[in-house]
Coordinates of C-alpha atoms in Angstrom, one line a residue:
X1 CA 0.0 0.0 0.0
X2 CA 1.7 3.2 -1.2
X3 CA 1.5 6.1 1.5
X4 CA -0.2 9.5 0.7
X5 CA 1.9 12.4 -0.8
X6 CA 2.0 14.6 2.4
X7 CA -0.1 17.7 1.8
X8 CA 1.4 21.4 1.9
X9 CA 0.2 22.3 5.5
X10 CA 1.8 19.1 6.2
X11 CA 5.3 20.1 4.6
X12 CA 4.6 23.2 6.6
X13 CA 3.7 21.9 10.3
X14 CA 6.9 19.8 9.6
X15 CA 9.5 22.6 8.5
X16 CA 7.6 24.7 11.6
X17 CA 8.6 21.6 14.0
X18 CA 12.3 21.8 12.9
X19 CA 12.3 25.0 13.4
X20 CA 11.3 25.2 16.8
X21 CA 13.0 22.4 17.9
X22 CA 16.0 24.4 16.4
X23 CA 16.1 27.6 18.4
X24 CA 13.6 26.3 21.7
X25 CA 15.8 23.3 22.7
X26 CA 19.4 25.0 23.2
X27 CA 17.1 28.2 24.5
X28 CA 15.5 25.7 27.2
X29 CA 19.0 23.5 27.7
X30 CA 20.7 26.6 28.0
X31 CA 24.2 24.9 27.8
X32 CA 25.8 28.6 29.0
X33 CA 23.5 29.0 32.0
X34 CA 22.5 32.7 30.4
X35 CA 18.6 32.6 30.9
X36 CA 18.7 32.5 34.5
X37 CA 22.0 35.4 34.7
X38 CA 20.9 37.5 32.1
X39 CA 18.5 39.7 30.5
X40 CA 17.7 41.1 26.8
X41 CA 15.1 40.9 24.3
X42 CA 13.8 37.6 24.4
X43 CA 14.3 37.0 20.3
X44 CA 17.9 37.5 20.9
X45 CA 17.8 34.7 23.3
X46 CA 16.6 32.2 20.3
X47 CA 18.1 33.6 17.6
X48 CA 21.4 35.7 16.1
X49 CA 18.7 37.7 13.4
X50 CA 17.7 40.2 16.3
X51 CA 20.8 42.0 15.9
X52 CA 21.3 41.2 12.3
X53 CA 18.1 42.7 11.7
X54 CA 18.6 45.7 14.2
X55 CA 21.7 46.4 12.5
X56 CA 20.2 47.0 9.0
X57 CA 18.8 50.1 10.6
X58 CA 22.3 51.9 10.5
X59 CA 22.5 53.0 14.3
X60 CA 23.1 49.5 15.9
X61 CA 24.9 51.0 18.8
X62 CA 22.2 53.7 19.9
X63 CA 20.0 50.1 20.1
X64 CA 22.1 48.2 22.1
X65 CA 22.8 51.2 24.2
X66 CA 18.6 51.5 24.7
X67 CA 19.0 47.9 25.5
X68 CA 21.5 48.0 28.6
X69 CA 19.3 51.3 29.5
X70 CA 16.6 49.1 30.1
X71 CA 18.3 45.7 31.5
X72 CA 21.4 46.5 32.7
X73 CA 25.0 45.9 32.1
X74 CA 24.7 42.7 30.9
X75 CA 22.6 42.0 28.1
X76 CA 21.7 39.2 25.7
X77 CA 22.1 40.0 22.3
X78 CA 22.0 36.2 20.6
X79 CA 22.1 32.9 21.9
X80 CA 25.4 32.6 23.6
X81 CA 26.6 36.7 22.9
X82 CA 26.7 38.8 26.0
X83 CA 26.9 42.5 25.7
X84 CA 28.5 43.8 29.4
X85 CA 27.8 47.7 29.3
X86 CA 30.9 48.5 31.8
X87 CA 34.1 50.1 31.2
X88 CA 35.9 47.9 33.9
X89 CA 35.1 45.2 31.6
X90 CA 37.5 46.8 28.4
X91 CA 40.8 44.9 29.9
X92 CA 39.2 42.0 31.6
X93 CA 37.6 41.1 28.0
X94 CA 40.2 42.7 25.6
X95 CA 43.6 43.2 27.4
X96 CA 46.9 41.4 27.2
X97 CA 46.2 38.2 29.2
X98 CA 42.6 37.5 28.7
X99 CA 43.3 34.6 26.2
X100 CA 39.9 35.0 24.2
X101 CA 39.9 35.0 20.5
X102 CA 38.1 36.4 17.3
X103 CA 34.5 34.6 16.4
X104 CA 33.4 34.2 13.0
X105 CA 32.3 37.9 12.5
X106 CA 35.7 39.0 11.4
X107 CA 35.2 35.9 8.6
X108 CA 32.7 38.2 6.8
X109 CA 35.0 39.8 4.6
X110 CA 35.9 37.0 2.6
X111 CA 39.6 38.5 1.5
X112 CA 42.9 36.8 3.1
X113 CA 43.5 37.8 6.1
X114 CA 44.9 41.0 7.4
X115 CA 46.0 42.4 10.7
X116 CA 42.4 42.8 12.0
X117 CA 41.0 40.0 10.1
X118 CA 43.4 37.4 11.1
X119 CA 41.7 34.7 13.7
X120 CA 44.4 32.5 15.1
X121 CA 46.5 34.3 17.6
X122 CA 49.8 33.1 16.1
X123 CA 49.0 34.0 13.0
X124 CA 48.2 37.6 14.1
X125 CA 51.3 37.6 16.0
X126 CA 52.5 37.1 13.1
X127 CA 51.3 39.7 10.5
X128 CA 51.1 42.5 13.4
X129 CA 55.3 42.1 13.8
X130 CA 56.2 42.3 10.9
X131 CA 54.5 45.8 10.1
X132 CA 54.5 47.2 13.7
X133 CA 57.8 49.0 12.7
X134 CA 55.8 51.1 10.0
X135 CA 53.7 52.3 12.8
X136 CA 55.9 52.9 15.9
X137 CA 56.1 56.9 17.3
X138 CA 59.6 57.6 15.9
X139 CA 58.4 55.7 12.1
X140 CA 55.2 57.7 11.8
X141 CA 56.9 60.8 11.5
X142 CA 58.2 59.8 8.0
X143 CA 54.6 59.8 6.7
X144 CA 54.4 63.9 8.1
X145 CA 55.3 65.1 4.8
X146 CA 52.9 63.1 2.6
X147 CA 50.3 63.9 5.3
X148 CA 50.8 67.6 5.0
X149 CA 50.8 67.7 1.1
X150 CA 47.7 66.3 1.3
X151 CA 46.4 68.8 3.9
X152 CA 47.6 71.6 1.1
X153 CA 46.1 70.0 -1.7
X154 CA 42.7 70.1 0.3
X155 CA 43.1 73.8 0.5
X156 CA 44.1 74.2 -2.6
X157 CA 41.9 72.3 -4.4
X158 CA 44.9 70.8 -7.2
X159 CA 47.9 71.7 -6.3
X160 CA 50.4 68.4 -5.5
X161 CA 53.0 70.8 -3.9
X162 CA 55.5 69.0 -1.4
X163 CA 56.4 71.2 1.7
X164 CA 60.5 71.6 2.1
X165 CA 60.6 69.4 -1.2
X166 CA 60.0 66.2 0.8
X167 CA 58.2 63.2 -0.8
X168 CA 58.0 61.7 2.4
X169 CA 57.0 58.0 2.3
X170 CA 53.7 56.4 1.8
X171 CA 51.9 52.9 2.7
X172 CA 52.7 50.6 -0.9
X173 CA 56.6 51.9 -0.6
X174 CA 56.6 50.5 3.3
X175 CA 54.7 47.5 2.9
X176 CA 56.8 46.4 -0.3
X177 CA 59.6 46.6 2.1
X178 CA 58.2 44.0 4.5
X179 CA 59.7 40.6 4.9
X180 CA 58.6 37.4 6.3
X181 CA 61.1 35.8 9.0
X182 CA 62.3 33.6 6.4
X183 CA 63.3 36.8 4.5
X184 CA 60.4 36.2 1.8
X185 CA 58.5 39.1 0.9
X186 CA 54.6 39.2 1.7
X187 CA 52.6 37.6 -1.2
X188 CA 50.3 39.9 -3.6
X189 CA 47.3 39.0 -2.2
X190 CA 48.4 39.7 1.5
X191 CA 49.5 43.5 -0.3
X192 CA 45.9 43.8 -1.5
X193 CA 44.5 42.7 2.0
X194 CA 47.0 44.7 4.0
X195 CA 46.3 47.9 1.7
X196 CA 42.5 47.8 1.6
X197 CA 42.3 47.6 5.4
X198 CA 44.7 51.0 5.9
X199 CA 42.5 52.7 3.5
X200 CA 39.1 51.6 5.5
X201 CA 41.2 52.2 9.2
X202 CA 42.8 55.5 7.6
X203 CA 39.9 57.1 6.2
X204 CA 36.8 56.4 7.0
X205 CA 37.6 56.2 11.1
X206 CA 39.6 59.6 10.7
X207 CA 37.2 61.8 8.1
X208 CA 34.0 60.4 10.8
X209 CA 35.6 61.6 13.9
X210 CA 36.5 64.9 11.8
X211 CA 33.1 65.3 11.1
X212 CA 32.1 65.0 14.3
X213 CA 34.3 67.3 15.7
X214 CA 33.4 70.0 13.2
X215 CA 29.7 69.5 14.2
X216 CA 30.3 69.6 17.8
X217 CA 32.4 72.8 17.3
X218 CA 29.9 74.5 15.0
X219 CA 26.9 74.3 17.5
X220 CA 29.8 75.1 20.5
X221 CA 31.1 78.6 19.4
X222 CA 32.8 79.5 22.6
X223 CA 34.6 75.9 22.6
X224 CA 35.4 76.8 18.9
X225 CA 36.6 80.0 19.8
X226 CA 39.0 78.6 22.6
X227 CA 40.9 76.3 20.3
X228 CA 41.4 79.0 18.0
X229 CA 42.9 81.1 20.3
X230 CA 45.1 78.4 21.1
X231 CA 45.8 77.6 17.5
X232 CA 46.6 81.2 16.8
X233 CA 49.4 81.5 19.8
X234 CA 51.3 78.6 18.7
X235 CA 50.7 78.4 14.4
X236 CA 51.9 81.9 13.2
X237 CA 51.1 83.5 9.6
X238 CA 53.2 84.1 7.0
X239 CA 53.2 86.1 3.6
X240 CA 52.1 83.2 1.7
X241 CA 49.4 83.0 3.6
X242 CA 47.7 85.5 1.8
X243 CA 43.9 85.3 2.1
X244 CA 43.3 86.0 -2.2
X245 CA 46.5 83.3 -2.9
X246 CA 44.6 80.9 -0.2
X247 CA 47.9 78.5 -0.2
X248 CA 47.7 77.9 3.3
X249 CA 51.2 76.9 3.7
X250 CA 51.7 79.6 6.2
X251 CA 48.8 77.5 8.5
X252 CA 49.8 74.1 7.9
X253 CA 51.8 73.7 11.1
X254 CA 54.5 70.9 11.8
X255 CA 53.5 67.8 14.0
X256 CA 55.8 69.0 16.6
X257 CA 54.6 72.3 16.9
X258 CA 50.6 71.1 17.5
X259 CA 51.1 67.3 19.1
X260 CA 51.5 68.8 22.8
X261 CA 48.6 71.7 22.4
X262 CA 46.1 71.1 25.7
X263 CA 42.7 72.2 24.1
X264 CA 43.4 70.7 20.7
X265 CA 44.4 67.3 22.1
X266 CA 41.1 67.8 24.1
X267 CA 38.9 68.4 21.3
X268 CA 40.4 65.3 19.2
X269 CA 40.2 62.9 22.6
X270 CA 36.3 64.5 23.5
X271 CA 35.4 63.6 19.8
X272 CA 36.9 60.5 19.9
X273 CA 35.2 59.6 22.7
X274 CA 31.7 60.9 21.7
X275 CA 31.0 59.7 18.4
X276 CA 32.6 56.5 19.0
X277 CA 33.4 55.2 15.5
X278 CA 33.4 51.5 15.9
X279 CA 30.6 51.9 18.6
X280 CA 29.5 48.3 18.8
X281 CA 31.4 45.8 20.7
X282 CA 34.1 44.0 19.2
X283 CA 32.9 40.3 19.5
X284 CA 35.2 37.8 21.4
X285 CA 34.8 34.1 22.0
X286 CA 36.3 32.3 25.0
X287 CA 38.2 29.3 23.5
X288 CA 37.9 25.3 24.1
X289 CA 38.8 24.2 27.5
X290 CA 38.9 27.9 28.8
X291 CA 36.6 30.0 31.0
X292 CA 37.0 34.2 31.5
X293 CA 35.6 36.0 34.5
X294 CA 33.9 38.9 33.8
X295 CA 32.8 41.2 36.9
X296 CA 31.5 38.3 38.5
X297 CA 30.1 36.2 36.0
X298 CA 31.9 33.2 34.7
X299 CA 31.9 32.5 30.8
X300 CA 32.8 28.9 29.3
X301 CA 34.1 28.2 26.4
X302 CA 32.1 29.3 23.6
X303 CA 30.4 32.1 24.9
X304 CA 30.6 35.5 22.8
X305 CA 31.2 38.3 24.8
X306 CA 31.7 42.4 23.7
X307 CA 32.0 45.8 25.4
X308 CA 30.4 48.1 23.5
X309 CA 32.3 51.5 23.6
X310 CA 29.3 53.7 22.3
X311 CA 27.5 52.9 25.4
X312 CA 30.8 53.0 27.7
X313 CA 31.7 56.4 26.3
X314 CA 28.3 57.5 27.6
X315 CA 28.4 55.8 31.0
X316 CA 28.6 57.4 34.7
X317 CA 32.2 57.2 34.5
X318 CA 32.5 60.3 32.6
X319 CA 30.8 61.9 34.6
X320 CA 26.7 63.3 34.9
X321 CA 27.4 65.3 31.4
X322 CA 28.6 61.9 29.4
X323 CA 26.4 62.3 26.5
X324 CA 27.8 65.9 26.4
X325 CA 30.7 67.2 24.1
X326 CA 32.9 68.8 26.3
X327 CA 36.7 69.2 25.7
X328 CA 37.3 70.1 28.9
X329 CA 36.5 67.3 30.9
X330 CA 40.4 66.5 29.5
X331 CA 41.8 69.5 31.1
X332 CA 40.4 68.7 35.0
X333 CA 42.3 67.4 37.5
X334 CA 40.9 63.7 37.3
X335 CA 41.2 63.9 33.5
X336 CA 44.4 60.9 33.8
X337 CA 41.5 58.6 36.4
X338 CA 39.6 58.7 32.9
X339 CA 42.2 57.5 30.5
X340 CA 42.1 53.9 31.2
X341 CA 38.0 53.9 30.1
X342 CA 39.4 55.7 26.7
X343 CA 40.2 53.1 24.1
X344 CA 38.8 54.6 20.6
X345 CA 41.7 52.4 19.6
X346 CA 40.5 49.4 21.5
X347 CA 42.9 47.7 23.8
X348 CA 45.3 45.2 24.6
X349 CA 47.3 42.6 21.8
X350 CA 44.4 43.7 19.2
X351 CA 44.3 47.1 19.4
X352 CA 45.1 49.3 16.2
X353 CA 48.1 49.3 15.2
X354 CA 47.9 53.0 13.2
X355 CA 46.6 54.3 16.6
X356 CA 49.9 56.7 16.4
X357 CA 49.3 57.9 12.7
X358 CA 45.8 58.0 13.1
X359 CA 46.3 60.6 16.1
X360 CA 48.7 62.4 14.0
X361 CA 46.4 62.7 11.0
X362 CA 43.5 63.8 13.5
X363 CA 45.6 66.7 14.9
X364 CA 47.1 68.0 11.9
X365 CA 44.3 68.2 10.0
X366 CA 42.4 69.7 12.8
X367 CA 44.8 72.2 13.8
X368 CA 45.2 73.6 10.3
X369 CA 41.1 73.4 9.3
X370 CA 40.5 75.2 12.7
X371 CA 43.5 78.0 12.2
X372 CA 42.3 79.1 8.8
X373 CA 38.2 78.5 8.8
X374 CA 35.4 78.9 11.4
X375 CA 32.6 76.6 11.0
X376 CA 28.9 77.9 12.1
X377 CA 25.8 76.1 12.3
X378 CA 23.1 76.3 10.0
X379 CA 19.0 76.1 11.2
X380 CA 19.3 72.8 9.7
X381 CA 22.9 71.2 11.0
X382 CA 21.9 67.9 12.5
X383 CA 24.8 65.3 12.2
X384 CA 23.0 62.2 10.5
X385 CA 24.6 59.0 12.0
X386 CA 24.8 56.0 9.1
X387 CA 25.9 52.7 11.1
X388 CA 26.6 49.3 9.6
X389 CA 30.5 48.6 10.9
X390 CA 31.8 52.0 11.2
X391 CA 29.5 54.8 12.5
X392 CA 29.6 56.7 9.4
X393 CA 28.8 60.8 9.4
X394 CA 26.7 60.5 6.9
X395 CA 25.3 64.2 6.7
X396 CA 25.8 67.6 7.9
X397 CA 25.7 70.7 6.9
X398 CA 28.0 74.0 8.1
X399 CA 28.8 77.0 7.2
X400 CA 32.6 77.3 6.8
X401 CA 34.4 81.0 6.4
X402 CA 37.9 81.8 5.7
X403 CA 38.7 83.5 9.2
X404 CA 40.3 87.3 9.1
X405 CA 43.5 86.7 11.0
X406 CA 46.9 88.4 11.5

C-alpha cells in the first residue's frame, strides 16, 4: 500500500517543527546558563537575526545602548553573545592576558587575512610584527610630509605641492619593504589585503571623527573659539598665507609644533570619545577548555562576549554630562582617572596598530582646518549617524568661512 503524498500544510507543520526544535531546545538546555544570569530581548535569546536585523537600521549601537538602559549591564544580544555595558570590563575582555579569541564575524570579509582580520592568535602575531615598525612613534613621523601635502592640496583644491621638497614615504613603498622571517617578501594577495584595510582604518575612522568634531564645534562657538585662540598663539602667519593666494602653507603647522597643544588634544580625545566610530562591541569568543571572569560572571568556552564603547563612552564614569561634548573634561584634574575607560583604539594585543598615525592625522588636520576657517551652524545642521561597521557621518551641513586673522 503506497503512502499519501504529504499535503502542503503538512510540509509546513513539519518545517515549523524543525524550526522550533531548532532555536527552543538550546534556549531551554541553556548549555551557557545565560537565561537565568541575564536579561535582553527575548528573540535574541533564540536567535542571532535580532541584531542582524537591528543592524540594517544603520544606528546599531544607539540600540544596544537603549538595551542596557533598560536591563542592565549585561545584556543578551544572541544565543550565547553577551553584551556587558561596563568600562571595567575593556581589559578583563580585551587586554593582554585574557586569552579570548576572534569569532566568525571578522570571517565576513571573505579577503585573506589582514591584521584585524586574522583569527588565530599566532597568526596575528605574526602579520602585526612584521609591520608594527611602519607604525611605531619615531616611524610615523616619515609619513608627516605626505600627510601635510595632502592637507595643502585640500586647501588648494589641485595643487600636489610637497612642503620643504620632501616626498615623504607612503603605505605601498613601506609595505613592499616588508619581509617574512624567512626573508620572503609578503605575497600579492596579502598587499591587496593589507592595503584595503589602511585605507578603510585610515579614512573612514579619521574623516567620521573629523566630522564629528566640526559639528560639535559649530553648534559650540565658545569651545570653537577657545581652540582657535590656542591655534593662533602657537601656528603663526606668513606672507604666503595671503587670504586672495589661499595657499595655506603659512597655517599648515608641523607635527611638533601642534602634538602637545592642551585644548586641541582635548577636542580630538572629546570627539573621539563621543561619536565612537566602531561603537559596537568588538565580539570575542572564549576558546575550548577555557573559561574568563567577567565582573563576577563566569563564561565557558564558547560564549561570545563584547563591550560596546558607544554605550561605555556615555556611561557614569565620565561623569553626569557623558552624553555631552565637552573638551574640557580633558583638562580637570581627574582627566588621567579617565584615560584607562578611553580606548577609541581598542585595547590590549588587538588594538590598532595605526593608533599613532591616526592621532597624527587627527591633529594635523584639525589644527590647520581650525586656524584658517570657522565653521557655524546652520538652522538645519543635525549630524546624521549612518551605522553598519563604522559609525559613518553621513550628513551635515555647516557654514565654513575663511577666518580674518593676523
Amino acid at each position: 500500500m503506497l503512502a499519501e503524498p504529504l499535503q502542503p500544510t503538512q510540509y509546513a507543520a513539519a518545517l515549523g517543527t524543525i524550526a522550533l526544535t531548532y532555536y527552543l531546545v538550546p534556549y531551554f538546555l541553556d548549555p551557557y546558563n545565560y537565561r537565568r544570569r541575564f536579561s535582553g530581548p527575548w528573540l535574541a535569546g533564540l536567535t542571532g537575526w535580532w541584531m542582524s536585523y537591528n543592524a540594517l537600521g544603520g544606528n546599531h549601537s544607539e540600540i544596544v545602548r537603549k538595551q542596557h538602559e533598560k536591563y542592565g549591564a549585561f545584556v543578551r544580544l544572541g544565543p550565547n553573545h553577551i553584551s556587558i555595558a561596563d568600562p571595567d570590563a575593556l581589559q578583563a575582555v580585551y587586554g593582554h592576558g585574557s586569552g579570548v579569541l576572534k569569532t566568525d564575524f571578522y570571517k565576513g570579509s571573505g579577503q585573506v587575512p589582514n591584521v584585524f582580520t586574522s583569527m588565530e592568535k599566532s597568526d596575528h602575531q605574526m602579520r602585526r610584527k612584521r609591520i608594527a615598525n611602519i607604525f611605531s612613534q619615531q616611524n610615523i613621523l616619515a609619513f608627516e610630509p605626505r600627510v601635510r601635502e595632502h592637507i595643502i592640496h585640500l586647501l588648494k583644491r589641485g595643487s600636489r605641492e610637497t612642503l620643504d621638497g620632501k616626498q615623504g614615504a607612503d603605505f605601498i613603498d613601506k609595505l613592499l619593504q616588508v619581509k617574512n622571517e624567512d626573508g620572503s617578501s609578503i605575497s600579492i594577495e596579502e598587499l591587496y589585503s593589507e592595503t584595503f584595510l589602511f585605507l578603510l582604518a585610515g579614512s573612514d575612522t579619521s574623516s567620521n571623527t573629523l566630522s564629528s568634531l566640526c559639528y560639535h564645534l559649530a553648534i559650540n562657538p565658545q569651545m570653537q573659539r577657545e581652540l582657535q585662540t590656542e591655534l593662533d598663539q602657537h601656528i603663526p602667519l606668513d606672507s604666503s598665507d595671503d587670504s586672495e593666494e589661499q595657499t595655506g602653507l603659512g597655517i599648515v603647522p608641523e607635527y611638533e609644533q601642534i602634538k602637545d597643544l592642551p585644548y586641541l588634544n582635548a577636542c580630538i580625545k572629546e570627539a573621539l570619545r563621543i561619536h565612537s566610530t566602531v561603537g559596537t562591541g568588538l565580539p570575542r569568543v572564549v576558546p575550548p577548555g577555557k573559561t574568563l571572569k567577567v565582573a563576577g560572571h563566569t563564561f565557558k568556552a564558547g560564549s561570545v562576549i563584547s563591550v560596546p564603547s558607544y554605550t561605555t563612552n556615555r556611561s557614569s564614569v565620565w561623569g553626569p554630562d557623558a552624553s555631552e561634548f565637552r573638551p574640557e573634561r580633558w583638562l580637570e584634574e581627574n582627566a588621567g582617572s579617565l584615560n584607562k575607560y578611553f580606548v577609541p583604539f581598542s585595547v590590549g594585543p588587538r588594538s590598532c596598530i595605526g593608533r599613532n598615525l591616526a592621532n597624527m592625522d587627527l591633529l594635523l588636520i584639525a589644527a590647520t582646518l581650525f586656524r584658517r576657517y570657522s565653521v557655524k551652524a546652520l538652522p538645519t545642521t543635525k549630524l546624521e549617524i549612518h551605522e553598519y561597521f563604522v559609525r559613518e557621518a553621513a550628513h551635515c551641513e555647516v557654514a565654513i568661512k575663511l577666518r580674518e586673522v593676523v
